[in-house]
Short mmCIF file of C-alpha atoms and ligand atoms in Angstrom, two decimals:
data_model
loop_
_atom_site.label_atom_id
_atom_site.label_comp_id
_atom_site.label_asym_id
_atom_site.label_seq_id
_atom_site.Cartn_x
_atom_site.Cartn_y
_atom_site.Cartn_z
CA MET A 1 0.04 -0.07 -0.03
CA LYS A 2 1.07 3.63 -0.67
CA SER A 3 2.61 5.41 2.17
CA ILE A 4 1.35 9.04 3.18
CA THR A 5 3.35 12.13 4.27
CA ILE A 6 1.66 14.56 6.84
CA GLN A 7 2.04 18.02 5.68
CA ASP A 8 -0.32 19.78 8.17
CA VAL A 9 -2.75 19.07 10.92
CA ARG A 10 -5.82 21.42 11.66
CA LEU A 11 -7.90 21.53 14.53
CA TYR A 12 -11.57 22.52 14.92
CA PRO A 13 -12.98 22.79 18.20
CA ILE A 14 -16.97 22.46 17.44
CA ALA A 15 -20.32 22.69 19.23
CA ILE A 16 -23.66 21.47 17.88
CA PRO A 17 -26.91 21.11 19.39
CA TYR A 18 -28.25 17.57 20.40
CA VAL A 19 -31.55 16.32 19.17
CA GLU A 20 -31.83 15.29 22.96
CA PRO A 21 -29.18 15.36 25.68
CA LEU A 22 -28.01 11.96 27.41
CA ARG A 23 -28.38 12.19 31.25
CA THR A 24 -25.80 9.68 32.80
CA SER A 25 -25.04 9.25 36.37
CA PHE A 26 -21.96 11.71 35.94
CA GLY A 27 -24.35 14.45 34.38
CA GLU A 28 -25.54 15.82 31.03
CA GLU A 29 -23.76 18.00 28.64
CA PRO A 30 -25.63 20.90 27.09
CA PHE A 31 -24.37 20.45 23.69
CA LYS A 32 -22.16 18.22 21.71
CA ALA A 33 -18.80 19.44 21.81
CA ALA A 34 -15.54 17.79 20.19
CA VAL A 35 -12.26 18.81 18.50
CA LEU A 36 -12.28 17.60 14.69
CA VAL A 37 -8.95 16.86 13.37
CA GLU A 38 -8.06 17.11 9.53
CA VAL A 39 -4.75 15.83 8.43
CA ILE A 40 -3.52 16.93 5.01
CA THR A 41 -1.06 14.83 3.13
CA ALA A 42 1.53 15.92 0.68
CA ASP A 43 -0.42 14.73 -1.98
CA GLY A 44 -3.22 17.01 -0.93
CA ILE A 45 -5.54 14.31 0.54
CA SER A 46 -7.63 15.39 3.60
CA GLY A 47 -8.32 12.88 6.38
CA TRP A 48 -10.88 13.75 9.15
CA GLY A 49 -10.78 12.18 12.95
CA GLU A 50 -12.76 13.28 15.92
CA ALA A 51 -11.53 13.69 19.48
CA SER A 52 -14.77 13.26 21.13
CA VAL A 53 -13.77 14.77 24.25
CA GLU A 54 -16.42 16.31 26.51
CA ILE A 55 -16.96 19.64 28.03
CA ALA A 56 -16.36 18.26 31.73
CA PRO A 57 -14.06 16.02 32.62
CA GLY A 58 -16.98 13.63 33.90
CA TYR A 59 -16.79 10.29 31.90
CA GLY A 60 -12.76 10.66 31.40
CA SER A 61 -10.16 13.14 32.22
CA GLU A 62 -10.14 14.58 29.15
CA THR A 63 -12.04 17.91 28.23
CA VAL A 64 -12.13 20.13 24.97
CA ALA A 65 -9.51 22.27 26.13
CA THR A 66 -6.67 19.43 27.16
CA GLY A 67 -7.80 17.61 23.72
CA TYR A 68 -7.05 20.99 21.70
CA HIS A 69 -4.01 21.64 23.68
CA ILE A 70 -2.34 18.17 23.56
CA LEU A 71 -3.20 17.92 19.94
CA ARG A 72 -1.98 21.36 19.08
CA HIS A 73 1.35 21.29 21.09
CA TRP A 74 2.29 17.68 21.61
CA LEU A 75 0.79 15.36 19.08
CA ALA A 76 0.57 17.25 15.63
CA PRO A 77 4.01 18.28 15.75
CA LYS A 78 5.32 14.71 16.30
CA LEU A 79 3.56 13.76 12.94
CA ILE A 80 3.99 16.93 10.81
CA GLY A 81 6.52 16.12 7.98
CA LYS A 82 6.68 12.43 8.71
CA THR A 83 6.03 9.73 6.19
CA LEU A 84 4.05 6.79 7.49
CA ASN A 85 3.76 3.40 5.81
CA HIS A 86 0.90 2.58 7.71
CA PRO A 87 -1.56 4.14 10.32
CA THR A 88 -0.54 1.63 12.94
CA ASP A 89 2.90 3.43 12.76
CA VAL A 90 1.29 6.48 14.73
CA PRO A 91 1.42 5.03 18.29
CA ALA A 92 5.28 4.73 18.30
CA LEU A 93 5.56 8.32 17.19
CA THR A 94 2.91 9.70 19.86
CA LYS A 95 3.97 7.15 22.59
CA LEU A 96 6.27 9.82 24.78
CA VAL A 97 2.58 11.76 25.17
CA ARG A 98 1.32 9.71 28.17
CA GLY A 99 -2.47 9.23 28.16
CA ASN A 100 -4.70 11.87 26.59
CA ARG A 101 -6.31 8.96 24.50
CA HIS A 102 -9.34 10.75 23.12
CA ALA A 103 -6.80 13.21 21.55
CA LYS A 104 -4.48 10.29 20.21
CA HIS A 105 -7.85 8.79 18.51
CA GLY A 106 -8.68 11.92 16.85
CA LEU A 107 -5.09 12.50 15.10
CA GLU A 108 -4.69 8.66 14.48
CA GLY A 109 -8.61 8.54 12.99
CA ALA A 110 -7.63 11.24 10.62
CA VAL A 111 -4.51 9.43 9.51
CA TRP A 112 -6.52 6.07 9.00
CA ASP A 113 -8.96 8.08 6.80
CA ALA A 114 -6.11 9.96 4.69
CA PHE A 115 -4.34 6.58 4.34
CA ALA A 116 -7.41 4.71 3.22
CA LYS A 117 -8.17 7.54 0.90
CA THR A 118 -4.62 7.65 -0.56
CA ASN A 119 -4.87 3.94 -1.23
CA GLU A 120 -8.48 4.41 -2.69
CA MET A 121 -9.78 1.87 -0.22
CA ARG A 122 -12.60 1.99 2.44
CA LEU A 123 -11.60 2.24 5.89
CA VAL A 124 -13.24 -1.02 6.93
CA ASP A 125 -11.21 -2.89 4.20
CA VAL A 126 -8.01 -1.23 5.70
CA PHE A 127 -9.25 -2.75 9.08
CA SER A 128 -9.93 -6.11 7.61
CA ALA A 129 -6.44 -6.19 5.52
CA ALA A 130 -4.49 -5.32 9.19
CA LEU A 131 -6.49 -8.20 10.66
CA GLY A 132 -5.84 -10.80 8.11
CA GLU A 133 -8.10 -13.80 6.75
CA ASP A 134 -11.58 -14.37 8.12
CA HIS A 135 -11.97 -10.75 9.14
CA ALA A 136 -13.92 -9.41 6.18
CA SER A 137 -16.70 -6.66 6.84
CA ARG A 138 -20.01 -7.99 7.12
CA GLU A 139 -21.17 -4.67 5.59
CA LYS A 140 -23.32 -3.82 8.38
CA ALA A 141 -23.29 -2.98 12.15
CA TRP A 142 -25.77 -4.47 14.58
CA VAL A 143 -26.90 -1.62 16.94
CA GLY A 144 -29.15 -0.74 19.90
CA VAL A 145 -30.04 2.50 21.52
CA SER A 146 -29.29 4.32 24.88
CA ILE A 147 -31.53 6.07 27.11
CA GLY A 148 -30.74 8.54 29.43
CA ILE A 149 -32.13 8.84 33.19
CA GLN A 150 -35.47 10.27 32.93
CA PRO A 151 -37.64 12.16 35.40
CA SER A 152 -40.13 9.19 35.67
CA ILE A 153 -40.29 5.39 34.85
CA GLU A 154 -43.49 6.24 32.93
CA LYS A 155 -41.34 8.62 30.62
CA THR A 156 -38.72 5.83 30.17
CA LEU A 157 -41.28 3.29 29.31
CA ASP A 158 -42.66 5.94 26.52
CA ILE A 159 -39.45 6.41 25.14
CA ILE A 160 -38.76 2.62 25.08
CA ASN A 161 -41.83 2.24 22.92
CA LYS A 162 -40.64 4.56 20.60
CA ARG A 163 -37.44 3.19 20.31
CA LEU A 164 -38.83 -0.35 19.74
CA GLY A 165 -41.24 0.95 17.21
CA GLN A 166 -38.33 2.49 15.28
CA GLY A 167 -36.65 -0.81 14.94
CA TYR A 168 -33.81 -0.75 17.75
CA ALA A 169 -33.20 -4.46 18.90
CA ARG A 170 -31.47 -3.80 22.02
CA ILE A 171 -32.39 -1.31 24.71
CA LYS A 172 -29.62 0.26 27.35
CA LEU A 173 -30.75 2.17 30.40
CA LYS A 174 -28.62 4.59 32.23
CA ILE A 175 -28.81 3.99 35.95
CA GLN A 176 -27.57 5.44 39.23
CA PRO A 177 -28.15 4.80 42.94
CA GLY A 178 -32.11 5.55 43.25
CA TRP A 179 -32.69 4.85 39.65
CA ASP A 180 -32.04 1.39 39.19
CA VAL A 181 -33.78 -1.83 40.45
CA GLU A 182 -37.38 -0.32 40.52
CA LEU A 183 -36.84 0.97 36.87
CA ALA A 184 -35.32 -2.23 35.54
CA ARG A 185 -38.29 -4.33 37.00
CA ALA A 186 -40.75 -2.23 35.49
CA VAL A 187 -39.14 -2.31 32.11
CA ARG A 188 -38.77 -6.04 32.27
CA GLN A 189 -42.25 -6.54 33.29
CA ALA A 190 -43.57 -4.45 30.33
CA HIS A 191 -41.02 -5.95 27.99
CA PRO A 192 -40.38 -9.80 28.86
CA GLY A 193 -38.54 -10.52 25.79
CA ILE A 194 -36.13 -7.50 24.74
CA MET A 195 -32.64 -7.38 24.84
CA LEU A 196 -32.11 -5.24 28.04
CA MET A 197 -28.90 -3.80 29.73
CA LEU A 198 -27.87 -1.12 32.07
CA ASP A 199 -25.02 1.20 32.27
CA ALA A 200 -24.15 2.59 35.69
CA ASN A 201 -21.26 4.91 34.34
CA SER A 202 -19.33 4.04 37.98
CA ALA A 203 -21.71 5.13 40.06
CA TYR A 204 -21.65 2.06 42.70
CA SER A 205 -18.98 0.57 44.83
CA LEU A 206 -18.40 -2.90 46.07
CA ALA A 207 -20.41 -2.38 48.98
CA ASP A 208 -23.52 -2.19 46.86
CA SER A 209 -23.23 -5.92 45.88
CA GLU A 210 -26.22 -7.16 47.55
CA HIS A 211 -28.12 -4.00 46.00
CA LEU A 212 -26.99 -4.81 42.66
CA ALA A 213 -27.82 -8.56 43.10
CA GLN A 214 -31.46 -7.55 43.13
CA LEU A 215 -31.07 -7.17 39.50
CA ASP A 216 -30.31 -11.06 39.17
CA ASP A 217 -33.59 -12.43 37.96
CA LEU A 218 -34.08 -9.65 35.15
CA ASP A 219 -32.48 -11.64 32.45
CA LEU A 220 -30.22 -8.43 31.85
CA LEU A 221 -27.77 -8.84 28.59
CA MET A 222 -25.15 -7.40 30.99
CA ILE A 223 -24.73 -4.39 33.46
CA GLU A 224 -22.23 -2.00 32.37
CA GLN A 225 -19.06 -0.61 34.34
CA PRO A 226 -20.86 -0.72 37.72
CA LEU A 227 -17.76 0.29 39.83
CA GLY A 228 -15.21 2.82 39.60
CA ASP A 229 -13.27 3.73 36.48
CA GLU A 230 -9.80 2.53 37.93
CA ASP A 231 -11.58 -0.44 39.74
CA ILE A 232 -10.65 -3.55 37.54
CA TYR A 233 -9.86 -5.55 40.48
CA GLU A 234 -13.01 -4.83 42.36
CA HIS A 235 -15.14 -6.02 39.32
CA GLY A 236 -13.45 -9.25 39.72
CA GLN A 237 -14.60 -9.36 43.25
CA LEU A 238 -18.03 -8.35 42.48
CA GLN A 239 -18.80 -10.64 39.39
CA PRO A 240 -19.17 -14.03 41.48
CA ARG A 241 -21.82 -11.95 43.74
CA ILE A 242 -24.02 -11.19 40.89
CA LYS A 243 -25.59 -13.00 37.93
CA SER A 244 -25.71 -10.03 35.75
CA PRO A 245 -22.71 -10.45 33.33
CA ILE A 246 -20.19 -7.58 33.98
CA CYS A 247 -19.39 -5.33 30.79
CA LEU A 248 -16.52 -3.06 31.32
CA ASP A 249 -16.34 0.46 29.58
CA GLU A 250 -14.19 3.04 31.64
CA CYS A 251 -11.91 0.47 33.23
CA ILE A 252 -10.48 -0.68 29.66
CA LYS A 253 -8.11 2.11 28.59
CA SER A 254 -5.59 -0.28 26.59
CA ALA A 255 -5.23 -3.86 25.58
CA ASN A 256 -3.11 -4.45 28.88
CA ASP A 257 -6.22 -3.30 30.93
CA LEU A 258 -8.13 -6.06 29.24
CA ARG A 259 -5.56 -8.82 29.85
CA ILE A 260 -5.41 -7.93 33.55
CA ALA A 261 -9.28 -7.64 33.68
CA LEU A 262 -9.54 -11.22 32.05
CA GLN A 263 -7.13 -12.58 34.29
CA VAL A 264 -9.00 -11.43 37.54
CA GLY A 265 -12.30 -12.41 36.11
CA ALA A 266 -13.70 -8.68 36.17
CA ILE A 267 -15.36 -8.98 32.63
CA LYS A 268 -17.61 -10.88 30.74
CA VAL A 269 -18.25 -8.45 27.83
CA LEU A 270 -16.37 -5.65 26.50
CA ASN A 271 -17.38 -2.22 25.28
CA LEU A 272 -14.74 -1.20 23.01
CA LYS A 273 -14.53 2.49 22.27
CA PRO A 274 -11.87 3.54 19.78
CA ALA A 275 -11.69 6.96 21.39
CA ARG A 276 -11.11 5.53 25.05
CA VAL A 277 -8.19 3.31 24.08
CA GLY A 278 -6.22 5.77 21.91
CA GLY A 279 -7.16 4.78 18.36
CA PHE A 280 -7.83 1.97 16.11
CA THR A 281 -4.31 0.45 16.26
CA GLU A 282 -5.10 -0.43 20.17
CA SER A 283 -8.33 -1.15 19.05
CA LEU A 284 -7.46 -3.85 16.71
CA GLU A 285 -5.16 -5.25 19.40
CA ILE A 286 -8.14 -5.40 21.71
CA TYR A 287 -10.26 -6.78 18.90
CA ARG A 288 -7.76 -9.81 18.55
CA ILE A 289 -7.95 -10.49 22.16
CA CYS A 290 -11.40 -10.55 22.35
CA VAL A 291 -11.61 -13.18 19.26
CA GLU A 292 -9.06 -15.45 20.89
CA ASN A 293 -10.58 -15.58 24.37
CA GLN A 294 -14.15 -15.62 22.66
CA LEU A 295 -15.03 -12.48 24.80
CA PRO A 296 -18.30 -11.00 23.63
CA LEU A 297 -17.46 -7.48 22.22
CA TRP A 298 -19.53 -4.58 20.80
CA ILE A 299 -18.21 -1.01 19.96
CA GLY A 300 -19.49 1.60 22.27
CA GLY A 301 -20.15 5.29 21.27
CA MET A 302 -19.18 8.91 22.70
CA LEU A 303 -22.06 10.55 20.71
CA GLU A 304 -19.80 11.18 17.92
CA THR A 305 -20.45 13.33 14.97
CA GLY A 306 -20.40 11.74 11.44
CA VAL A 307 -16.78 11.37 10.51
CA ALA A 308 -16.26 9.02 13.85
CA ARG A 309 -19.57 7.60 13.69
CA ALA A 310 -18.79 6.15 10.22
CA ALA A 311 -15.52 4.83 11.41
CA ASN A 312 -17.26 3.12 14.38
CA VAL A 313 -19.67 1.73 12.00
CA ALA A 314 -16.71 0.37 9.83
CA PHE A 315 -15.15 -1.22 13.04
CA ALA A 316 -18.67 -2.59 14.19
CA SER A 317 -19.03 -4.34 11.10
CA LEU A 318 -16.09 -6.60 11.71
CA PRO A 319 -17.01 -10.33 12.44
CA GLY A 320 -15.52 -10.31 15.92
CA VAL A 321 -18.04 -7.81 17.00
CA THR A 322 -20.81 -10.09 18.50
CA LEU A 323 -23.25 -7.83 20.12
CA PRO A 324 -25.35 -4.74 19.24
CA CYS A 325 -23.38 -1.46 19.36
CA ASP A 326 -24.10 2.06 20.94
CA ILE A 327 -24.09 3.64 17.51
CA SER A 328 -27.70 4.74 16.67
CA ALA A 329 -28.81 6.37 13.77
CA THR A 330 -27.94 10.14 12.94
CA ASP A 331 -31.43 11.33 13.86
CA ARG A 332 -31.21 10.09 17.24
CA TYR A 333 -28.05 12.38 17.99
CA PHE A 334 -28.22 15.59 15.46
CA ASN A 335 -30.13 17.16 13.07
CA PRO A 336 -28.25 17.91 10.77
CA ASP A 337 -24.85 16.22 11.55
CA LEU A 338 -21.72 17.84 10.07
CA THR A 339 -21.41 14.90 7.43
CA GLU A 340 -23.74 13.55 4.59
CA PRO A 341 -24.90 11.27 4.07
CA PRO A 342 -27.00 10.47 7.42
CA PHE A 343 -26.88 6.93 8.95
CA VAL A 344 -30.34 5.56 8.75
CA LEU A 345 -31.74 2.55 10.79
CA GLN A 346 -32.41 -0.47 8.69
CA PRO A 347 -35.28 -3.11 9.46
CA ASP A 348 -32.76 -5.50 10.88
CA SER A 349 -31.56 -2.85 13.61
CA THR A 350 -28.35 -2.37 11.55
CA LEU A 351 -26.38 0.47 10.09
CA LEU A 352 -24.84 0.10 6.59
CA VAL A 353 -21.10 0.52 6.10
CA PRO A 354 -20.70 3.46 3.65
CA GLN A 355 -19.37 2.68 0.22
CA GLY A 356 -17.00 5.53 -0.23
CA ILE A 357 -13.20 5.43 0.19
CA GLY A 358 -12.04 6.24 3.51
CA VAL A 359 -14.49 6.97 6.12
CA GLY A 360 -17.05 7.24 3.42
CA VAL A 361 -18.96 10.28 4.41
CA ASP A 362 -18.41 13.87 3.49
CA MET A 363 -17.67 16.94 5.82
CA GLU A 364 -20.02 19.56 4.93
CA LYS A 365 -17.66 22.54 4.99
CA GLU A 366 -20.39 25.38 5.86
CA ARG A 367 -21.67 23.38 8.76
CA LEU A 368 -18.32 22.75 9.73
CA GLU A 369 -17.37 26.21 10.19
CA ALA A 370 -20.91 27.38 11.53
CA ALA A 371 -20.01 24.71 14.30
CA VAL A 372 -16.65 26.09 15.07
CA ALA A 373 -18.36 29.62 15.29
CA GLN A 374 -20.82 28.00 17.69
CA TRP A 375 -18.02 26.58 20.16
CA HIS A 376 -16.52 30.26 20.22
CA GLU A 377 -19.83 31.54 21.06
CA ARG A 378 -20.75 29.00 23.51
CA ALA A 379 -17.26 28.04 25.13
CA PRO A 380 -17.44 27.69 28.83
CA TYR A 381 -13.54 28.33 29.02
CA PRO A 382 -10.59 29.53 26.67
CA LEU A 383 -8.94 26.66 24.82
CA GLY A 384 -5.35 28.06 25.31
O1 LIG B 401 -21.00 5.48 29.10
O2 LIG B 401 -21.10 4.54 27.06
C1 LIG B 401 -21.19 5.63 27.87
C2 LIG B 401 -22.02 8.66 25.68
C3 LIG B 401 -21.07 9.38 26.25
C4 LIG B 401 -20.24 8.91 27.51
C5 LIG B 401 -20.20 7.82 27.97
C6 LIG B 401 -21.10 7.01 27.38
C7 LIG B 401 -22.02 7.36 26.30
C8 LIG B 401 -23.08 6.40 25.56
C9 LIG B 401 -23.46 6.80 24.38
O3 LIG B 401 -23.57 5.63 26.52
C10 LIG B 401 -24.72 5.75 24.05
C11 LIG B 401 -25.04 6.07 22.51
O4 LIG B 401 -24.11 6.41 21.59
O5 LIG B 401 -26.06 6.44 22.40
MG1 LIG B 402 -20.64 3.26 29.10
#
């Protein structure tokens, strides 16, 4: 495959309205914020990535300002002027920047897109080629939908009915102490047969084991990240005390974290977010570990805009991804998104992998400019 030379890296802090915000145990963001990354090659090809950082350091430690700072002053300079034989060369160049995985993913994602476009390939086919035989795309990603913390159980049941009516095959409910057992029981009673799961975003501690065991008879597909974001060991202590399979999200920031979690019995399902683990190179290694260990795997989301959503759909279409993903249709998040065409839910609860080269969706430049202006208008803090 053709190598690429990085000539420039451009950063776009953006703000766009959500169709509806997602309330989690760590709060709710008033609008979608991110730093979009454009890599320009010596051949004049643009590749797009997204550092899907949030306004507040609630889910992870990064914010729009840290993402922008790290990308501008520490990551971009390590790539500008370099020739890369493959996008998997990026981590070696940026490894002296510790942590800051969302920022790293934004830059690496832009390189993957530029590389795929240079080689006139779809991003998903570059992933498949890196994985080798038996990992061709299924051409679609199996998806579910995530429902935030609501004012009442009744309201939640209404939203679930709407989502099931739209064709989503799996429902994920955000929970927190005081909004958990009663809610899950009511939903299970109303919908005995649906694929149902809960996501606590680290809202509990090991002392809540017996409380969480009250969910045992609800046939949950999984409970996502019940304990602290650093508590791999404690999840290993919790799993034998509850029947619901534990899915880890926040805890798994690298392939090494996954190896440790497997070793201590802390994980039965993985939510892999390419953004959380620092990019697709690390994601591919994690994917291989899941396949080797027959660990059920799905792709999570950070309420990404179109470029990163497209890349996630591509990754989620790989055959080692075995459960419905947190990648819903565009109209669930933004109207309009920054890219075209939108992702539309198919009758079999899937999204189709775009056919165009690279990520396969086009950045709408005018919408991007407006979103940058929106960031500067609404920014809760300076970037520099
Ligand atoms: O915990 O999975 C999470 C969104 C932002 C931050 C954290 C999480 C989420 C989601 C996204 O749950 C769900 C979706 O894409 O609909
Ligand atoms: Mg989660």
